[in-house]
Coordinates of N, CA, C and O in Angstrom, one line a residue:
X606 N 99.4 82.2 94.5 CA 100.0 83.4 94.2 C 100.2 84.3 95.5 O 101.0 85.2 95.6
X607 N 99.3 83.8 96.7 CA 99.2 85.1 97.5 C 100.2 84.3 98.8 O 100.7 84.8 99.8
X608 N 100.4 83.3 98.5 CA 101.9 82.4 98.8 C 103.2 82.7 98.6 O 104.1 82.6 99.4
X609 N 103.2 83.1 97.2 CA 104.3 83.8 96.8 C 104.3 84.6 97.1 O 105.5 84.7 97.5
X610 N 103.7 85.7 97.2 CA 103.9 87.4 97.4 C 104.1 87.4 98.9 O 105.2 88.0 99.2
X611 N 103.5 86.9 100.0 CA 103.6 86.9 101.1 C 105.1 86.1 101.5 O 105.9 87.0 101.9
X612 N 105.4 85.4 101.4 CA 106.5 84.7 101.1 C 107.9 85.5 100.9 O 108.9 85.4 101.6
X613 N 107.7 86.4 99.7 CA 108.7 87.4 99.4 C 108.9 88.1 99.8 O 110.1 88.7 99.8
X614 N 107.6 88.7 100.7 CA 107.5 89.5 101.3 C 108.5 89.4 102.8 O 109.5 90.2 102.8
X615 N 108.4 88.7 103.7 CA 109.2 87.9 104.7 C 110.2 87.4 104.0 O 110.9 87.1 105.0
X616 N 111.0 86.9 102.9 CA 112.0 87.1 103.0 C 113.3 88.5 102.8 O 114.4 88.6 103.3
X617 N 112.3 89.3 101.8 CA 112.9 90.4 102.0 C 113.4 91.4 102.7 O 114.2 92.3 102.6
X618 N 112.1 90.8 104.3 CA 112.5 91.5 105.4 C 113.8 90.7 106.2 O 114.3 91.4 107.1
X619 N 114.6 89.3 106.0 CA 115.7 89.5 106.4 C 116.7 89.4 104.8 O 117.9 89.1 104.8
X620 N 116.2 89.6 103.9 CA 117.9 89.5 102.6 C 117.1 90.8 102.4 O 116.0 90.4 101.9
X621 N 117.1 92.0 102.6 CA 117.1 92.9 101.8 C 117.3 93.2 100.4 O 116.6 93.8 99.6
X622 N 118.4 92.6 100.3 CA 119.1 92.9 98.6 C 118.0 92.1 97.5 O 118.1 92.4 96.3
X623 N 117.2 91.3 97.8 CA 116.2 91.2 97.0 C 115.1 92.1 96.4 O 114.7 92.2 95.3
X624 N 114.9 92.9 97.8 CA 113.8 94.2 97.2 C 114.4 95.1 96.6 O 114.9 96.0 97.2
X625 N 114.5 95.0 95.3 CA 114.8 96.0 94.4 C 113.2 96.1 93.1 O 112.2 95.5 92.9
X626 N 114.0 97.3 92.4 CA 112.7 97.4 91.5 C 112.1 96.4 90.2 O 111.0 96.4 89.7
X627 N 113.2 95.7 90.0 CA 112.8 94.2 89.4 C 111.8 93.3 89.8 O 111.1 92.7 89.0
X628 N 111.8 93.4 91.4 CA 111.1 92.4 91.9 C 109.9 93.4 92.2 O 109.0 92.7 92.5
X629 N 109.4 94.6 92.3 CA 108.2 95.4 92.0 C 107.8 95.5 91.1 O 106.5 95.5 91.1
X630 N 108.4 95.5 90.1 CA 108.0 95.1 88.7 C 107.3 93.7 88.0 O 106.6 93.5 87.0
X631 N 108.1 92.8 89.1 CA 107.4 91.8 88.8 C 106.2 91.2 89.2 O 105.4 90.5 88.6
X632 N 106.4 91.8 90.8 CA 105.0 91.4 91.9 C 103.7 92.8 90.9 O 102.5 92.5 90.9
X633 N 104.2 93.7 90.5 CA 102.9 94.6 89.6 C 102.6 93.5 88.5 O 101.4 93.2 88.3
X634 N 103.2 93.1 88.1 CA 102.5 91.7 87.0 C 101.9 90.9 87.2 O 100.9 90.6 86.6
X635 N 102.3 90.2 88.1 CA 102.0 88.9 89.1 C 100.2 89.8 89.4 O 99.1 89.5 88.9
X636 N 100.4 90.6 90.2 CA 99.1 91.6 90.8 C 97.8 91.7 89.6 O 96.6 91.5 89.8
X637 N 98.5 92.0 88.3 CA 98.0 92.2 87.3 C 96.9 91.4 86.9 O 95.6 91.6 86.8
X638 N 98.0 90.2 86.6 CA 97.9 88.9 86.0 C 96.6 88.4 86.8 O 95.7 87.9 86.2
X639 N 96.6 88.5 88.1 CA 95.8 87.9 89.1 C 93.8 89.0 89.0 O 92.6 88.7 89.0
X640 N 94.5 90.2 89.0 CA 93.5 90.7 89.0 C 92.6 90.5 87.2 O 91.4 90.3 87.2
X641 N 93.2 90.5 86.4 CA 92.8 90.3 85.2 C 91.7 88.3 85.5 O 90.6 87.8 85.2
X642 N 92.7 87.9 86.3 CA 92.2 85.9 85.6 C 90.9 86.2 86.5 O 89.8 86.1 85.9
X643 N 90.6 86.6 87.9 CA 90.1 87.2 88.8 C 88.2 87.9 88.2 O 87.2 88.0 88.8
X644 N 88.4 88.3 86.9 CA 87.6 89.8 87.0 C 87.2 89.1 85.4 O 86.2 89.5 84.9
X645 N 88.0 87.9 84.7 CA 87.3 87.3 84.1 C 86.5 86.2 84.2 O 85.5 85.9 83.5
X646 N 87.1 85.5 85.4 CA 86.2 84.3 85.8 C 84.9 84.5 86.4 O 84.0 83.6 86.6
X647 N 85.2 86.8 86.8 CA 83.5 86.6 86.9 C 82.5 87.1 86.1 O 81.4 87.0 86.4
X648 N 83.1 87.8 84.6 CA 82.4 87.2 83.7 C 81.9 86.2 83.1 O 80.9 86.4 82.5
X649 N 82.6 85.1 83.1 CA 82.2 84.0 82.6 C 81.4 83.3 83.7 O 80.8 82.3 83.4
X650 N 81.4 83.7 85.0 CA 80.2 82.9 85.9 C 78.8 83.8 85.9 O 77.8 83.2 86.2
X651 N 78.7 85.4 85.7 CA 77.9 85.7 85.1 C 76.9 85.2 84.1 O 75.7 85.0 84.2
X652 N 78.0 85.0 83.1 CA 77.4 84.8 81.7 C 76.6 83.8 81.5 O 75.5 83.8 81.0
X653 N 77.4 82.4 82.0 CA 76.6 81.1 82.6 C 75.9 80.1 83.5 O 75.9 78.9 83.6
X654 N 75.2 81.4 84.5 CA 75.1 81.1 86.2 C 74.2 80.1 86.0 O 73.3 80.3 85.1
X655 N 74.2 79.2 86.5 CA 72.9 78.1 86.4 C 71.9 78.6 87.5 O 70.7 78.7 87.3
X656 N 72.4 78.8 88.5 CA 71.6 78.9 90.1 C 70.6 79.8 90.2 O 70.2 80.4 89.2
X657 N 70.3 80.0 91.1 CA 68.8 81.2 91.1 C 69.7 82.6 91.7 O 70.8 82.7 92.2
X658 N 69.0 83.4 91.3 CA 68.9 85.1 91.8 C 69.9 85.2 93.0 O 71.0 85.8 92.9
X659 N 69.4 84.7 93.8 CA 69.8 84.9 95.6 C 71.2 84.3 95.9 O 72.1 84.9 96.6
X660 N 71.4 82.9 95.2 CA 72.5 82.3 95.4 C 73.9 83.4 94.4 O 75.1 83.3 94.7
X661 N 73.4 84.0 93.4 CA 74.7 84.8 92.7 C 74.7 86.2 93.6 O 75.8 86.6 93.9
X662 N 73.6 86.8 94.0 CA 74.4 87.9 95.4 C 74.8 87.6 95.9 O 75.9 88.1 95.9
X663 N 74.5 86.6 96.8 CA 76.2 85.8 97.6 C 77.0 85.7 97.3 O 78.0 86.3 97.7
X664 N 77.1 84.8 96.2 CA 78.3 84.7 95.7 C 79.0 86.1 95.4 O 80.0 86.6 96.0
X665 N 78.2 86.7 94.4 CA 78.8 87.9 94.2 C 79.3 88.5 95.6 O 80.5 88.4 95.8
X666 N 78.7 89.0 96.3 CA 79.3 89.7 97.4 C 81.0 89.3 98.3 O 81.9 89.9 98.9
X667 N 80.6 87.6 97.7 CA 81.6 87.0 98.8 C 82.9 87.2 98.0 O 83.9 87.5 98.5
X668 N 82.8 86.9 96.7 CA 83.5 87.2 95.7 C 84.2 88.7 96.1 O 85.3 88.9 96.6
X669 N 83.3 89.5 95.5 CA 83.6 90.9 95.5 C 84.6 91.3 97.3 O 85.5 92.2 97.5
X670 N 84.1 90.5 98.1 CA 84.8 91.1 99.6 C 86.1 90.1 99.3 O 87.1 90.6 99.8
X671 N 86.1 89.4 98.9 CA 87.7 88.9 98.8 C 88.8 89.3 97.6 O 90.0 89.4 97.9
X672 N 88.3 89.7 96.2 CA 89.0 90.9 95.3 C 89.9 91.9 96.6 O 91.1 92.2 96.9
X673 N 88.5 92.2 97.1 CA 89.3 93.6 97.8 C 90.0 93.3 98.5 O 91.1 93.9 98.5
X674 N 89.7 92.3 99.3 CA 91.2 91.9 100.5 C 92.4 91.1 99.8 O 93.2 90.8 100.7
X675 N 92.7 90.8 99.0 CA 93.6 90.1 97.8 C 93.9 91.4 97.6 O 94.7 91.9 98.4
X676 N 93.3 92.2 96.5 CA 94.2 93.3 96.1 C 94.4 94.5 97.3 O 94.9 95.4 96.7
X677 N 94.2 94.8 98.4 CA 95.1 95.6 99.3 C 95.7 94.8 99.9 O 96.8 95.4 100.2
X678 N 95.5 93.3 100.5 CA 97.2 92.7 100.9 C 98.3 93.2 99.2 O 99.5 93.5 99.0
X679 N 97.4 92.9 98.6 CA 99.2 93.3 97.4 C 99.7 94.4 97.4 O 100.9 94.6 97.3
X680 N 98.7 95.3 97.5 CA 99.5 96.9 97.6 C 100.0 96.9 98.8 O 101.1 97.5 98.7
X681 N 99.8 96.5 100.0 CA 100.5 97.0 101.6 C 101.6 95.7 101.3 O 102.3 95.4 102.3
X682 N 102.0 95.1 100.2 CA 102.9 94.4 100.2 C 104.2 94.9 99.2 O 105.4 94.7 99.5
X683 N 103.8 95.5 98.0 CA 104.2 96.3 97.1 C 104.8 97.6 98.1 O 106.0 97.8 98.0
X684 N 104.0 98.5 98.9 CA 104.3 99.6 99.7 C 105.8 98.9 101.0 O 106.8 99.4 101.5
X685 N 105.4 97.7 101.2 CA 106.4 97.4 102.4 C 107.8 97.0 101.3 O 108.9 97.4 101.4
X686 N 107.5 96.3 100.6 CA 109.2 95.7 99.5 C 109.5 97.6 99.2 O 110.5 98.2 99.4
X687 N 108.8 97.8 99.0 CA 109.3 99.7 98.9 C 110.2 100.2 99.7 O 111.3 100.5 99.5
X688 N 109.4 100.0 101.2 CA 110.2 100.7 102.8 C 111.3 99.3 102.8 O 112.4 99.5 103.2
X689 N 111.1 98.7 102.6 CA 112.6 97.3 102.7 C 113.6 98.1 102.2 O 114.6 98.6 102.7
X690 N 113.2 98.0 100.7 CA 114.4 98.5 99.5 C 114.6 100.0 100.0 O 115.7 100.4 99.7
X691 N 114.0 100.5 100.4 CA 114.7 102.3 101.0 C 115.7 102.4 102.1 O 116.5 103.3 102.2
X692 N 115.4 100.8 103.2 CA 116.2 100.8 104.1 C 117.1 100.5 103.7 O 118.0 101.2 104.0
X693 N 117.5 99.4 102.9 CA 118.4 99.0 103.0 C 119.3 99.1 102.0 O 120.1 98.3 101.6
X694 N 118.8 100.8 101.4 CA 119.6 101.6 100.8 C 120.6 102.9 101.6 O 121.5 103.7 101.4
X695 N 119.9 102.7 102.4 CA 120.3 103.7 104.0 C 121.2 102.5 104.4 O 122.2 103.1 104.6
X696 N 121.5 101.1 104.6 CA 122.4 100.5 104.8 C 122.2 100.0 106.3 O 123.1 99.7 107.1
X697 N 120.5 99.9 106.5 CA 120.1 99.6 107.7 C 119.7 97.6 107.0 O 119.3 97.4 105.8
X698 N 119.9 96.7 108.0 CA 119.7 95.7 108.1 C 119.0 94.7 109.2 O 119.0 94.9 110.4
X699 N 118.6 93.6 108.6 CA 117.4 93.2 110.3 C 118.8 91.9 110.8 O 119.1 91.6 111.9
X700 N 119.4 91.5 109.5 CA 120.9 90.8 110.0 C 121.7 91.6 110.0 O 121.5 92.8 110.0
X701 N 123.0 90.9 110.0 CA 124.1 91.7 109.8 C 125.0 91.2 109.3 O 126.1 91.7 109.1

């Protein structure tokens, strides 16, 4: 997923006419979708941890520091398809 969004991301910066609010709407789902599968799978490793004490703070921590860098690459990606689609309502372009 973070393939795709990155992905779209770079191409939007040379087809502009892609960043429209369709494709924000869709990358907020996709985001969604990710954060929802994300935030269940650590309930359910919670619920069933086999391992000892020490080994789920790690995990947990390492977990928890990659949530956060996953969900602010999607917002500074969400925020840039924004400034794309503004430019190139201004009728600025990186082609021509």
């Amino acid at each position: 997923m973070l393939a795709f969004i990155l992905t779209y991301a770079v191409l939007s910066l040379f087809f502009p006419e892609i960043a429209n609010s369709y494709a924000l709407i869709f990358l907020l789902i996709a985001e969604i979708v990710f954060a929802y599968v994300k935030f269940m799978t650590y309930k359910i490793n919670v619920k069933f941890w086999p391992y000892g004490e020490k080994v789920f703070t790690q995990w947990f921590n390492s977990y928890k520091n990659q949530m956060i860098i996953f969900l602010i690459v999607f917002l500074l990606v969400d925020v840039f398809i924004m400034f794309v689609a503004l430019m190139y309502a201004q009728n600025f372009r990186l082609i021509n």
